[in-house]
């Protein structure tokens, strides 16, 4: 007998060799019908795979992220099976699950093309094959047999993948007539897949190498119920309406110019107001938390990034060096702010009594992204980080980390992000050469993050292999109003850069010691944060953040002087807006203000002028009645204070 520990902590005994499906059946028939895969300790397995020793077990359904992941992985295989039937001789690259569905990279062969016109027949074939309820069968194969199979099949891409695999670690999966090189896991059979939709087709270089052949990447999504696919497509339509690129243009927030360069956003006046208000909000919070502002150059010498390790890791993929008339002198556009902050720390001796030192900067950095990877504000080549670095003693790490968590949560609360998970990103224990630094430092850093997150009561998930190359991190994964997941805000513990830069402080024992460094950026980058915020709120920004908080709408030219008086009074209270003096009817002015998502419309006519008042309309709500100007100011300020102090 073996002991199986379930997520609630209960322990059940089963015969050695029990499968995930048998465990599900012993709990309930309903669970057995819906279970898709099983998590055994830290790995996800097929339900039919025998468990031979004591284990922690979680039965995964569609409601679990890992369950969806397995479902979509199996759907990629179903797509491949359909394509192979419809396009004999097709060659296959890789077909992984992604956050919302899956894709498969394929080589259709010379003279063949694939477009949206082909989607329907492939979807129909997928559902036809799904109804056959073919099992996903796992088979361990030798490297020689794997090479023999795909050589006979003539699939050079699978042979390229097999080259990197060790003998004894190779598995095939078969469903119906389709065989694929795959680690798994998979759902029990194709019958679970009830709805399928191909979403997009694009080009993708084999293994991401521009020198390799460009394959056809086919994206799809599947669901266990047709109703869920319908709801998903409705959410996508809503997402199109909220697309930050569309709204950014309509609301006149930002623009791009080919002459300026791809991936380099231009902030327009309204967007700059929004951005500056975000910066002011963060600066005020940072001053309260004891941060000191600094400013660093947009470039740095090559030696700086050699010291930090960034050149070794990213040099080949960065913007190329800036050469000067002095032979051998090279500079780089700044890819990170942290090396500069290390040099600021070093400008004078430090005592243990003055630690922690907290240095903060809205620093613009530059990273070369391939043109195909650029996307609005979410993926750019120049962006500004709300970057800060805390230099502290080892005994201060956990408390400082917890204070940063408080700051991140304050930001989320003020901006209406309520659904978030903290991802603890740790080193890949199987591939330690990817990281700099020794085991002891890494273990200390990882423990500090795990304990701080636990003490703050955060809902967490742990991801191995997602750490930065210099230290583990806590990434905040936020779900927006449409249920999409975004990575916003990061906190990282770093024992490595202080070592590389030889940072020191004099301890209570009068000896030199190394500080620990904490990197933090609650916004992440302002560009990405604004993009996510636009789509989260559909352009209806929180009142305190809106670039234009009011529009004063005089009924006719006679009331423009009074409108200007109201404007001047609101400006004195730092309430931002404009007077619409156009020669248009009041109905048109109201409609235009609504389309521009201006929070308040203040209508002024004869009665308002006589009483020193305004008729107030709220965007999306309608008429709120008449108020004196002072009453409106008081009401406005109360609402803003409530948003920022909750």
Coordinates of C-alpha atoms in Angstrom, one line a residue:
X1 CA 0.0 0.0 0.0
X2 CA 1.1 3.6 -0.6
X3 CA 0.0 6.8 1.1
X4 CA -1.7 9.5 -1.1
X5 CA -1.9 13.0 0.4
X6 CA -4.7 15.1 -1.1
X7 CA -4.7 19.0 -1.2
X8 CA -6.8 19.3 1.9
X9 CA -4.1 17.4 3.9
X10 CA -6.1 14.1 4.1
X11 CA -4.2 10.9 3.5
X12 CA -5.7 7.9 1.8
X13 CA -4.1 4.5 1.2
X14 CA -4.1 2.7 -2.2
X15 CA -2.5 -0.2 -3.8
X16 CA 0.9 0.5 -5.3
X17 CA 0.4 1.3 -9.0
X18 CA -2.9 3.1 -8.5
X19 CA -3.7 5.6 -11.2
X20 CA -5.0 9.2 -11.0
X21 CA -8.3 8.1 -12.5
X22 CA -8.7 5.3 -10.0
X23 CA -8.1 7.8 -7.2
X24 CA -10.8 10.1 -8.7
X25 CA -13.2 7.2 -9.0
X26 CA -12.7 6.4 -5.3
X27 CA -13.7 9.9 -4.4
X28 CA -16.8 10.4 -6.6
X29 CA -18.2 9.5 -10.0
X30 CA -18.6 13.2 -10.9
X31 CA -14.9 13.8 -10.3
X32 CA -14.0 10.8 -12.3
X33 CA -16.1 12.1 -15.3
X34 CA -14.4 15.5 -15.1
X35 CA -10.8 14.9 -14.1
X36 CA -8.3 15.7 -16.9
X37 CA -4.9 14.9 -15.4
X38 CA -3.2 14.5 -12.1
X39 CA -0.4 16.4 -10.4
X40 CA 1.9 14.0 -8.6
X41 CA 4.3 15.9 -6.3
X42 CA 5.5 18.7 -8.6
X43 CA 4.8 17.0 -12.0
X44 CA 1.6 16.7 -14.0
X45 CA 0.9 13.1 -15.2
X46 CA -1.6 11.3 -17.4
X47 CA -4.5 9.8 -15.4
X48 CA -3.6 6.3 -16.6
X49 CA 0.0 6.5 -15.4
X50 CA 0.7 4.2 -12.3
X51 CA 1.8 5.9 -9.1
X52 CA 4.4 3.6 -7.4
X53 CA 5.2 5.4 -4.2
X54 CA 3.9 7.8 -1.5
X55 CA 3.0 11.1 -3.1
X56 CA 1.1 14.4 -2.8
X57 CA -1.7 14.3 -5.4
X58 CA -4.0 16.9 -6.9
X59 CA -6.7 15.8 -9.3
X60 CA -6.9 18.5 -12.1
X61 CA -10.1 19.5 -13.8
X62 CA -11.0 22.3 -16.3
X63 CA -11.3 24.7 -13.4
X64 CA -7.5 24.4 -12.6
X65 CA -4.9 26.2 -14.7
X66 CA -2.9 23.1 -15.0
X67 CA -6.0 21.2 -16.1
X68 CA -6.7 23.8 -18.9
X69 CA -3.0 23.6 -19.8
X70 CA -3.2 19.8 -20.3
X71 CA -6.5 20.1 -22.2
X72 CA -5.0 22.6 -24.7
X73 CA -1.8 20.6 -25.0
X74 CA -4.0 17.6 -26.1
X75 CA -5.9 19.9 -28.4
X76 CA -2.7 20.9 -30.2
X77 CA -2.2 17.2 -31.0
X78 CA -5.8 17.0 -32.2
X79 CA -5.2 20.0 -34.5
X80 CA -2.1 18.3 -35.8
X81 CA -4.0 15.1 -36.5
X82 CA -6.6 17.1 -38.4
X83 CA -4.0 18.9 -40.4
X84 CA -2.2 15.6 -41.3
X85 CA -5.5 14.2 -42.7
X86 CA -6.2 17.3 -44.7
X87 CA -2.7 18.1 -45.8
X88 CA -0.8 14.8 -46.4
X89 CA 3.0 15.2 -46.1
X90 CA 2.8 18.1 -43.7
X91 CA 5.7 18.4 -41.3
X92 CA 5.4 19.4 -37.6
X93 CA 7.5 21.6 -35.4
X94 CA 6.3 22.2 -31.9
X95 CA 2.7 22.5 -30.5
X96 CA 2.5 23.8 -27.0
X97 CA -0.4 25.1 -24.9
X98 CA -0.3 28.9 -24.3
X99 CA -2.3 31.1 -21.9
X100 CA -5.5 31.0 -23.9
X101 CA -5.3 28.0 -26.1
X102 CA -2.5 26.5 -28.1
X103 CA -0.6 26.6 -31.4
X104 CA 1.2 24.3 -33.7
X105 CA 4.1 25.3 -36.0
X106 CA 3.9 23.4 -39.3
X107 CA 5.6 23.2 -42.7
X108 CA 2.8 22.8 -45.2
X109 CA 5.3 22.0 -48.0
X110 CA 6.1 23.9 -51.2
X111 CA 3.3 25.7 -52.9
X112 CA 0.8 25.3 -50.1
X113 CA -0.6 28.2 -48.1
X114 CA -2.9 28.4 -45.1
X115 CA -5.3 31.3 -44.4
X116 CA -8.5 32.1 -42.4
X117 CA -10.4 30.7 -45.4
X118 CA -9.1 27.2 -44.3
X119 CA -10.1 27.5 -40.7
X120 CA -13.7 26.1 -40.9
X121 CA -12.7 22.8 -42.6
X122 CA -9.9 22.2 -40.0
X123 CA -12.3 23.0 -37.1
X124 CA -14.9 20.5 -38.6
X125 CA -12.2 17.8 -39.0
X126 CA -11.0 18.4 -35.4
X127 CA -14.5 17.9 -34.0
X128 CA -15.1 14.9 -36.2
X129 CA -11.9 13.3 -34.8
X130 CA -12.7 14.4 -31.2
X131 CA -16.0 12.5 -31.4
X132 CA -14.1 9.3 -32.0
X133 CA -13.0 9.5 -28.4
X134 CA -9.5 8.2 -29.2
X135 CA -7.2 7.6 -26.2
X136 CA -4.0 9.5 -25.8
X137 CA -1.5 6.6 -25.4
X138 CA 1.9 7.2 -24.0
X139 CA 4.9 5.0 -25.1
X140 CA 8.5 5.2 -24.0
X141 CA 10.8 4.8 -27.0
X142 CA 14.6 4.5 -27.4
X143 CA 16.4 7.4 -29.2
X144 CA 17.3 5.0 -32.0
X145 CA 13.7 4.1 -32.6
X146 CA 12.6 7.7 -32.4
X147 CA 15.1 8.7 -35.0
X148 CA 14.1 5.7 -37.2
X149 CA 10.4 6.6 -37.0
X150 CA 10.8 10.3 -37.9
X151 CA 13.4 9.5 -40.6
X152 CA 11.0 7.2 -42.3
X153 CA 8.3 9.8 -41.9
X154 CA 10.6 12.5 -43.3
X155 CA 10.0 15.0 -40.5
X156 CA 13.2 16.9 -40.1
X157 CA 11.9 19.2 -37.4
X158 CA 11.2 16.3 -35.0
X159 CA 14.6 14.9 -35.8
X160 CA 16.1 18.2 -34.9
X161 CA 14.3 18.1 -31.5
X162 CA 15.4 14.5 -30.8
X163 CA 19.1 15.5 -31.2
X164 CA 18.9 17.3 -27.9
X165 CA 17.1 14.6 -26.0
X166 CA 18.8 11.9 -23.9
X167 CA 18.2 8.3 -24.5
X168 CA 15.7 6.9 -21.9
X169 CA 13.8 10.2 -21.7
X170 CA 11.9 10.1 -25.0
X171 CA 8.2 9.4 -25.2
X172 CA 5.7 9.2 -28.1
X173 CA 1.9 9.9 -27.8
X174 CA -0.6 8.4 -30.1
X175 CA -4.2 9.3 -30.7
X176 CA -6.0 7.7 -33.6
X177 CA -3.6 7.6 -36.5
X178 CA -1.4 10.4 -35.3
X179 CA 1.9 9.9 -33.5
X180 CA 3.9 12.7 -32.0
X181 CA 7.1 13.2 -30.1
X182 CA 5.9 14.5 -26.7
X183 CA 6.7 14.5 -23.0
X184 CA 2.9 14.8 -22.2
X185 CA 0.8 14.8 -20.2
X186 CA -2.5 14.5 -21.9
X187 CA -6.2 14.2 -21.2
X188 CA -7.6 10.6 -21.3
X189 CA -9.2 10.9 -24.8
X190 CA -10.3 13.3 -27.5
X191 CA -14.0 13.1 -26.5
X192 CA -13.5 15.7 -23.8
X193 CA -13.0 18.3 -26.6
X194 CA -16.5 19.6 -27.6
X195 CA -15.8 23.0 -29.2
X196 CA -12.9 24.2 -31.3
X197 CA -12.0 27.5 -33.0
X198 CA -8.9 28.5 -34.9
X199 CA -8.0 32.0 -34.0
X200 CA -5.1 33.2 -36.1
X201 CA -2.3 32.2 -38.5
X202 CA 1.2 33.8 -38.5
X203 CA 4.7 33.1 -39.5
X204 CA 7.3 31.8 -37.0
X205 CA 11.0 31.0 -37.6
X206 CA 11.9 27.4 -36.6
X207 CA 13.3 27.6 -33.0
X208 CA 13.1 31.4 -33.2
X209 CA 16.1 31.7 -35.4
X210 CA 15.7 34.2 -38.3
X211 CA 18.2 32.2 -40.3
X212 CA 16.0 29.1 -40.2
X213 CA 12.9 28.4 -42.3
X214 CA 9.8 30.3 -41.5
X215 CA 7.0 27.9 -40.5
X216 CA 3.2 28.5 -40.4
X217 CA 2.0 29.0 -36.8
X218 CA -1.7 28.1 -36.4
X219 CA -3.4 29.3 -33.2
X220 CA -6.5 27.7 -31.8
X221 CA -8.6 27.3 -28.7
X222 CA -10.9 24.6 -27.5
X223 CA -13.4 24.1 -24.7
X224 CA -15.3 21.2 -23.0
X225 CA -18.6 23.0 -23.8
X226 CA -19.8 25.0 -26.8
X227 CA -21.3 27.6 -24.4
X228 CA -17.9 28.4 -23.0
X229 CA -16.5 28.9 -26.5
X230 CA -19.3 31.3 -27.3
X231 CA -18.7 33.3 -24.1
X232 CA -14.9 33.4 -24.8
X233 CA -15.5 34.8 -28.3
X234 CA -17.9 37.4 -26.8
X235 CA -15.1 38.4 -24.4
X236 CA -12.7 38.7 -27.3
X237 CA -15.1 41.1 -29.0
X238 CA -15.2 43.2 -25.9
X239 CA -11.4 43.1 -25.7
X240 CA -11.2 44.5 -29.3
X241 CA -13.3 47.5 -28.1
X242 CA -10.9 47.9 -25.2
X243 CA -7.7 47.5 -27.2
X244 CA -5.3 50.0 -25.8
X245 CA -4.0 50.8 -29.3
X246 CA -7.5 51.7 -30.5
X247 CA -8.4 53.7 -27.3
X248 CA -5.0 55.3 -27.1
X249 CA -5.7 56.8 -30.6
X250 CA -9.3 57.7 -29.9
X251 CA -8.5 59.3 -26.5
X252 CA -5.3 61.0 -27.9
X253 CA -3.0 59.4 -25.4
X254 CA 0.0 58.2 -27.4
X255 CA 1.1 57.6 -31.0
X256 CA 3.9 55.9 -32.9
X257 CA 5.9 57.2 -35.8
X258 CA 7.9 55.2 -38.4
X259 CA 10.3 58.1 -38.6
X260 CA 10.9 58.1 -34.9
X261 CA 11.3 54.3 -35.0
X262 CA 9.3 51.2 -34.3
X263 CA 8.6 50.4 -30.7
X264 CA 9.3 54.0 -29.5
X265 CA 6.0 55.6 -28.2
X266 CA 5.3 59.3 -28.4
X267 CA 3.2 60.5 -25.5
X268 CA 0.6 63.1 -26.5
X269 CA -0.5 65.9 -24.1
X270 CA -3.4 63.9 -22.6
X271 CA -1.3 60.8 -22.2
X272 CA 1.5 62.8 -20.7
X273 CA -0.9 64.2 -18.1
X274 CA -2.0 60.7 -17.2
X275 CA 1.6 59.4 -17.0
X276 CA 2.7 62.4 -14.9
X277 CA -0.2 61.8 -12.5
X278 CA 0.9 58.2 -12.1
X279 CA 4.4 59.3 -11.4
X280 CA 3.3 61.9 -8.8
X281 CA 1.1 59.2 -7.1
X282 CA 4.1 56.9 -6.9
X283 CA 6.6 59.6 -5.8
X284 CA 4.3 60.7 -3.0
X285 CA 4.0 57.1 -1.8
X286 CA 7.8 56.6 -2.1
X287 CA 8.6 59.7 0.0
X288 CA 6.3 58.4 2.7
X289 CA 8.1 55.0 2.6
X290 CA 11.6 56.6 2.9
X291 CA 12.9 56.5 -0.7
X292 CA 15.4 59.0 -2.0
X293 CA 15.0 60.2 -5.7
X294 CA 17.9 59.8 -8.1
X295 CA 18.5 60.4 -11.8
X296 CA 20.9 58.5 -14.0
X297 CA 22.0 58.9 -17.7
X298 CA 20.4 57.1 -20.6
X299 CA 23.6 55.5 -21.5
X300 CA 26.4 53.7 -19.7
X301 CA 29.9 52.4 -20.6
X302 CA 30.3 48.9 -21.7
X303 CA 32.4 48.2 -18.6
X304 CA 29.4 49.0 -16.4
X305 CA 27.4 46.2 -18.0
X306 CA 30.3 43.8 -18.1
X307 CA 30.6 44.2 -14.3
X308 CA 26.8 43.8 -13.7
X309 CA 26.6 40.7 -15.9
X310 CA 24.0 42.2 -18.3
X311 CA 26.5 42.3 -21.2
X312 CA 27.2 38.6 -20.9
X313 CA 23.5 37.7 -20.7
X314 CA 22.0 40.2 -23.1
X315 CA 24.8 41.9 -25.1
X316 CA 24.2 40.0 -28.3
X317 CA 20.5 40.9 -28.3
X318 CA 20.9 44.5 -27.2
X319 CA 21.1 47.7 -29.2
X320 CA 24.6 47.8 -30.6
X321 CA 27.4 49.8 -28.9
X322 CA 27.7 53.5 -29.3
X323 CA 31.3 54.2 -30.4
X324 CA 33.1 57.5 -29.7
X325 CA 36.1 59.2 -31.4
X326 CA 38.2 57.6 -28.7
X327 CA 39.5 54.2 -29.9
X328 CA 38.0 51.4 -27.8
X329 CA 35.5 53.6 -25.9
X330 CA 32.0 52.1 -26.1
X331 CA 28.7 53.0 -24.6
X332 CA 25.3 51.2 -24.5
X333 CA 21.8 52.5 -24.3
X334 CA 20.8 51.7 -20.7
X335 CA 19.0 48.3 -20.6
X336 CA 18.7 48.4 -16.8
X337 CA 18.8 51.0 -14.0
X338 CA 20.3 48.8 -11.3
X339 CA 24.0 49.1 -12.3
X340 CA 23.8 52.9 -12.1
X341 CA 22.2 52.7 -8.7
X342 CA 25.0 50.5 -7.5
X343 CA 27.4 53.1 -8.5
X344 CA 25.4 55.8 -6.6
X345 CA 25.5 53.6 -3.5
X346 CA 29.3 53.5 -3.8
X347 CA 29.8 57.2 -3.9
X348 CA 30.6 57.3 -0.2
X349 CA 31.2 54.9 2.7
X350 CA 28.1 53.5 4.3
X351 CA 27.4 52.5 7.9
X352 CA 25.0 49.8 9.1
X353 CA 23.1 52.6 11.0
X354 CA 22.0 54.3 7.7
X355 CA 20.8 51.1 6.1
X356 CA 18.4 50.5 4.4
X357 CA 19.3 53.0 1.6
X358 CA 16.3 53.2 -0.8
X359 CA 17.1 54.8 -4.2
X360 CA 14.2 55.5 -6.6
X361 CA 14.1 56.6 -10.2
X362 CA 11.6 56.8 -13.1
X363 CA 14.4 55.6 -15.4
X364 CA 13.9 55.1 -19.2
X365 CA 15.6 52.0 -20.5
X366 CA 16.1 50.5 -24.0
X367 CA 16.0 46.9 -25.1
X368 CA 16.0 45.7 -28.6
X369 CA 12.9 43.6 -29.5
X370 CA 12.4 42.0 -32.9
X371 CA 9.9 43.9 -34.9
X372 CA 7.5 40.9 -34.9
X373 CA 7.5 41.0 -31.1
X374 CA 6.5 44.6 -30.8
X375 CA 2.9 45.3 -29.7
X376 CA 1.4 48.7 -28.8
X377 CA 2.6 49.8 -25.4
X378 CA 2.9 46.3 -24.0
X379 CA 6.1 45.4 -25.9
X380 CA 8.3 48.4 -26.9
X381 CA 12.0 49.2 -27.3
X382 CA 12.1 52.2 -25.0
X383 CA 10.2 52.3 -21.7
X384 CA 10.2 53.9 -18.3
X385 CA 10.4 51.8 -15.1
X386 CA 9.3 53.0 -11.7
X387 CA 12.5 51.5 -10.5
X388 CA 13.9 51.4 -7.0
X389 CA 16.7 49.6 -5.4
X390 CA 17.0 49.0 -1.6
X391 CA 20.4 48.3 -0.1
X392 CA 19.9 46.7 3.3
X393 CA 21.5 44.4 5.9
X394 CA 20.7 40.6 5.7
X395 CA 18.6 40.9 8.8
X396 CA 16.4 43.6 7.2
X397 CA 15.6 41.7 4.0
X398 CA 12.3 40.2 4.9
X399 CA 10.9 43.3 6.5
X400 CA 11.9 45.4 3.6
X401 CA 10.4 42.9 1.2
X402 CA 7.1 43.0 3.2
X403 CA 7.1 46.8 3.0
X404 CA 7.4 46.7 -0.8
X405 CA 4.5 44.2 -0.9
X406 CA 2.4 46.8 0.9
X407 CA 3.4 49.4 -1.6
X408 CA 2.4 47.2 -4.6
X409 CA -0.9 46.4 -3.0
X410 CA -1.6 50.1 -2.4
X411 CA -1.0 50.7 -6.1
X412 CA -3.4 47.9 -7.1
X413 CA -6.1 49.1 -4.7
X414 CA -5.9 52.7 -6.0
X415 CA -6.3 51.6 -9.6
X416 CA -9.0 49.0 -9.2
X417 CA -7.0 45.8 -9.6
X418 CA -8.6 43.4 -7.2
X419 CA -7.9 39.9 -8.6
X420 CA -4.2 39.1 -8.4
X421 CA -1.9 36.2 -7.5
X422 CA 1.7 36.5 -6.4
X423 CA 4.0 34.3 -8.4
X424 CA 7.1 33.1 -6.5
X425 CA 9.7 32.8 -9.3
X426 CA 12.6 30.5 -8.3
X427 CA 15.7 29.1 -9.9
X428 CA 15.5 26.0 -12.1
X429 CA 17.3 23.4 -9.9
X430 CA 18.1 21.3 -13.0
X431 CA 19.8 24.2 -14.9
X432 CA 21.7 26.2 -12.4
X433 CA 24.3 27.4 -14.9
X434 CA 21.7 29.9 -16.2
X435 CA 22.2 31.9 -13.0
X436 CA 25.0 33.8 -11.3
X437 CA 25.9 33.2 -7.7
X438 CA 26.2 30.3 -5.3
X439 CA 23.7 28.0 -3.7
X440 CA 23.8 29.5 -0.2
X441 CA 22.9 33.0 -1.4
X442 CA 20.1 31.7 -3.6
X443 CA 18.7 29.6 -0.8
X444 CA 18.7 32.7 1.5
X445 CA 17.0 34.9 -1.1
X446 CA 14.3 32.3 -1.9
X447 CA 13.5 31.7 1.8
X448 CA 13.1 35.5 2.3
X449 CA 10.6 35.8 -0.5
X450 CA 8.6 32.7 0.5
X451 CA 8.4 33.8 4.1
X452 CA 7.4 37.4 3.3
X453 CA 4.7 36.3 1.0
X454 CA 3.3 33.8 3.5
X455 CA 3.4 36.4 6.3
X456 CA 1.5 38.9 4.2
X457 CA -1.2 36.3 3.4
X458 CA -0.7 36.5 -0.4
X459 CA -2.3 34.0 -2.7
X460 CA 0.8 32.5 -4.3
X461 CA 1.9 30.0 -7.0
X462 CA 5.5 28.8 -7.3
X463 CA 7.2 28.6 -10.7
X464 CA 10.6 27.0 -11.1
X465 CA 12.9 28.4 -13.7
X466 CA 11.2 31.8 -13.8
X467 CA 13.8 33.7 -11.6
X468 CA 15.9 36.5 -12.9
X469 CA 19.5 35.4 -13.7
X470 CA 20.7 37.2 -10.5
X471 CA 18.1 36.3 -8.0
X472 CA 14.5 35.0 -7.3
X473 CA 11.5 37.3 -7.6
X474 CA 7.9 37.8 -6.7
X475 CA 5.8 38.7 -9.7
X476 CA 2.3 40.0 -9.3
X477 CA -0.1 38.4 -11.8
X478 CA -3.2 40.5 -12.2
X479 CA -6.5 39.6 -13.9
X480 CA -8.2 42.4 -15.7
X481 CA -11.9 43.1 -16.2
X482 CA -12.0 40.5 -19.0
X483 CA -10.3 37.8 -17.0
X484 CA -7.0 38.0 -18.8
X485 CA -3.8 37.6 -16.8
X486 CA -1.0 40.2 -16.9
X487 CA 2.3 40.4 -15.1
X488 CA 2.4 43.8 -13.3
X489 CA 4.9 44.7 -10.6
X490 CA 7.9 42.7 -9.5
X491 CA 10.1 42.5 -6.5
X492 CA 13.5 40.7 -6.6
X493 CA 16.1 39.8 -4.0
X494 CA 19.6 40.0 -5.2
X495 CA 22.8 38.8 -3.4
X496 CA 24.8 38.9 -6.7
X497 CA 25.1 42.6 -7.8
X498 CA 26.4 43.7 -4.5
X499 CA 29.2 41.1 -4.9
X500 CA 29.9 42.1 -8.5
X501 CA 30.1 45.8 -7.6
X502 CA 31.9 45.2 -4.4
X503 CA 29.3 47.1 -2.4
X504 CA 30.1 47.4 1.3
X505 CA 28.9 48.9 4.6
X506 CA 30.7 49.1 8.0
X507 CA 28.9 46.9 10.5
X508 CA 28.4 47.2 14.3
X509 CA 31.6 45.1 14.6
X510 CA 33.5 47.8 12.6
X511 CA 34.1 45.2 9.8
X512 CA 33.1 45.5 6.2
X513 CA 30.0 43.6 5.1
X514 CA 28.0 43.1 1.9
X515 CA 24.6 44.6 1.7
X516 CA 21.7 42.8 0.1
X517 CA 19.9 44.4 -2.8
X518 CA 16.1 44.4 -3.5
X519 CA 14.9 45.4 -6.9
X520 CA 11.3 46.6 -7.1
X521 CA 9.0 48.2 -9.7
X522 CA 5.3 48.2 -8.7
X523 CA 4.2 49.4 -12.1
X524 CA 6.8 47.3 -13.9
X525 CA 7.0 49.7 -16.9
X526 CA 4.8 52.8 -17.2
X527 CA 4.1 51.9 -20.8
X528 CA 2.9 48.4 -20.1
X529 CA 1.0 49.4 -17.0
X530 CA -0.9 52.1 -18.9
X531 CA -1.8 49.7 -21.7
X532 CA -3.2 47.2 -19.2
X533 CA -5.0 49.9 -17.3
X534 CA -6.6 51.2 -20.5
X535 CA -7.9 47.8 -21.3
X536 CA -8.9 47.0 -17.7
X537 CA -11.1 50.1 -17.4
X538 CA -12.0 50.5 -21.1
X539 CA -10.5 54.0 -21.0
X540 CA -12.7 55.0 -18.1
X541 CA -9.8 55.8 -15.8
X542 CA -10.2 56.2 -12.0
X543 CA -11.3 59.7 -11.3
X544 CA -8.1 60.8 -9.7
X545 CA -6.0 59.6 -12.7
X546 CA -8.2 60.8 -15.6
X547 CA -6.2 63.3 -17.9
X548 CA -9.4 65.4 -18.2
X549 CA -11.6 65.2 -15.1
X550 CA -14.3 67.7 -16.3
X551 CA -15.6 69.5 -19.3
X552 CA -17.4 72.8 -18.8
X553 CA -20.1 73.1 -21.4
X554 CA -21.6 76.6 -21.7
X555 CA -25.1 76.6 -23.3
X556 CA -24.2 79.6 -25.4
X557 CA -21.5 82.2 -26.0
X558 CA -23.1 84.5 -23.3
X559 CA -21.9 82.1 -20.6
X560 CA -18.3 81.6 -21.7
X561 CA -17.0 84.2 -19.2
X562 CA -18.7 82.4 -16.3
X563 CA -17.5 79.1 -17.6
X564 CA -13.9 80.5 -17.5
X565 CA -14.4 81.6 -13.9
X566 CA -15.5 78.0 -13.0
X567 CA -12.5 76.6 -14.8
X568 CA -10.1 78.9 -13.0
X569 CA -11.6 77.9 -9.6
X570 CA -11.3 74.2 -10.4
X571 CA -7.7 74.7 -11.6
X572 CA -6.8 76.2 -8.2
X573 CA -7.8 72.9 -6.6
X574 CA -5.7 70.9 -9.2
X575 CA -8.8 69.5 -10.8
X576 CA -8.0 69.2 -14.5
X577 CA -10.3 69.8 -17.5
X578 CA -11.3 72.2 -20.2
X579 CA -14.0 74.6 -21.4
X580 CA -15.9 73.5 -24.6
X581 CA -16.5 76.9 -26.3
X582 CA -17.3 75.5 -29.7
X583 CA -20.4 76.9 -31.5
X584 CA -22.3 73.6 -31.1
X585 CA -25.6 72.7 -29.5
X586 CA -25.4 71.5 -25.9
X587 CA -26.5 68.0 -26.9
X588 CA -23.6 67.6 -29.3
X589 CA -21.1 68.8 -26.6
X590 CA -22.5 66.3 -24.1
X591 CA -22.2 63.4 -26.6
X592 CA -18.6 64.4 -27.5
X593 CA -17.6 64.5 -23.8
X594 CA -19.2 61.1 -23.3
X595 CA -17.3 59.6 -26.2
X596 CA -14.1 61.1 -24.8
X597 CA -14.9 59.4 -21.5
X598 CA -14.7 62.7 -19.5
X599 CA -15.8 61.9 -16.0
X600 CA -17.8 65.1 -15.3
X601 CA -19.7 67.4 -17.6
X602 CA -20.5 70.7 -16.0
X603 CA -23.3 72.6 -17.9
X604 CA -23.6 76.3 -17.3
X605 CA -26.4 78.6 -18.4
X606 CA -28.4 81.6 -17.1
X607 CA -29.7 79.9 -13.9
X608 CA -26.2 78.4 -13.1
X609 CA -24.5 81.8 -13.6
X610 CA -27.0 83.6 -11.3
X611 CA -26.5 81.0 -8.5
X612 CA -22.7 80.4 -8.9
X613 CA -23.6 76.8 -9.7
X614 CA -23.1 74.1 -12.3
X615 CA -25.5 71.3 -13.6
X616 CA -23.5 68.1 -13.2
X617 CA -23.6 65.1 -15.4
X618 CA -21.5 61.9 -14.7
X619 CA -20.1 59.9 -17.6
X620 CA -22.2 56.7 -17.9
X621 CA -24.6 57.8 -15.2
X622 CA -26.4 60.9 -16.4
X623 CA -27.7 63.9 -14.6
X624 CA -26.7 64.4 -10.9
X625 CA -28.5 67.7 -10.4
X626 CA -27.3 71.2 -9.7
X627 CA -24.5 72.1 -7.2
X628 CA -22.6 75.2 -6.3
X629 CA -19.1 75.2 -7.5
X630 CA -17.8 74.8 -4.0
X631 CA -20.2 71.8 -3.4
X632 CA -18.9 70.2 -6.6
X633 CA -15.2 70.7 -5.5
X634 CA -16.0 69.2 -2.1
X635 CA -17.8 66.2 -3.6
X636 CA -15.0 65.6 -6.1
X637 CA -12.2 65.8 -3.5
X638 CA -14.1 63.4 -1.2
X639 CA -14.4 60.8 -4.0
X640 CA -10.7 61.1 -4.9
X641 CA -9.7 60.8 -1.2
X642 CA -11.9 57.7 -0.8
X643 CA -10.2 56.0 -3.8
X644 CA -6.7 56.7 -2.7
X645 CA -7.2 55.9 1.0
X646 CA -9.1 52.6 0.8

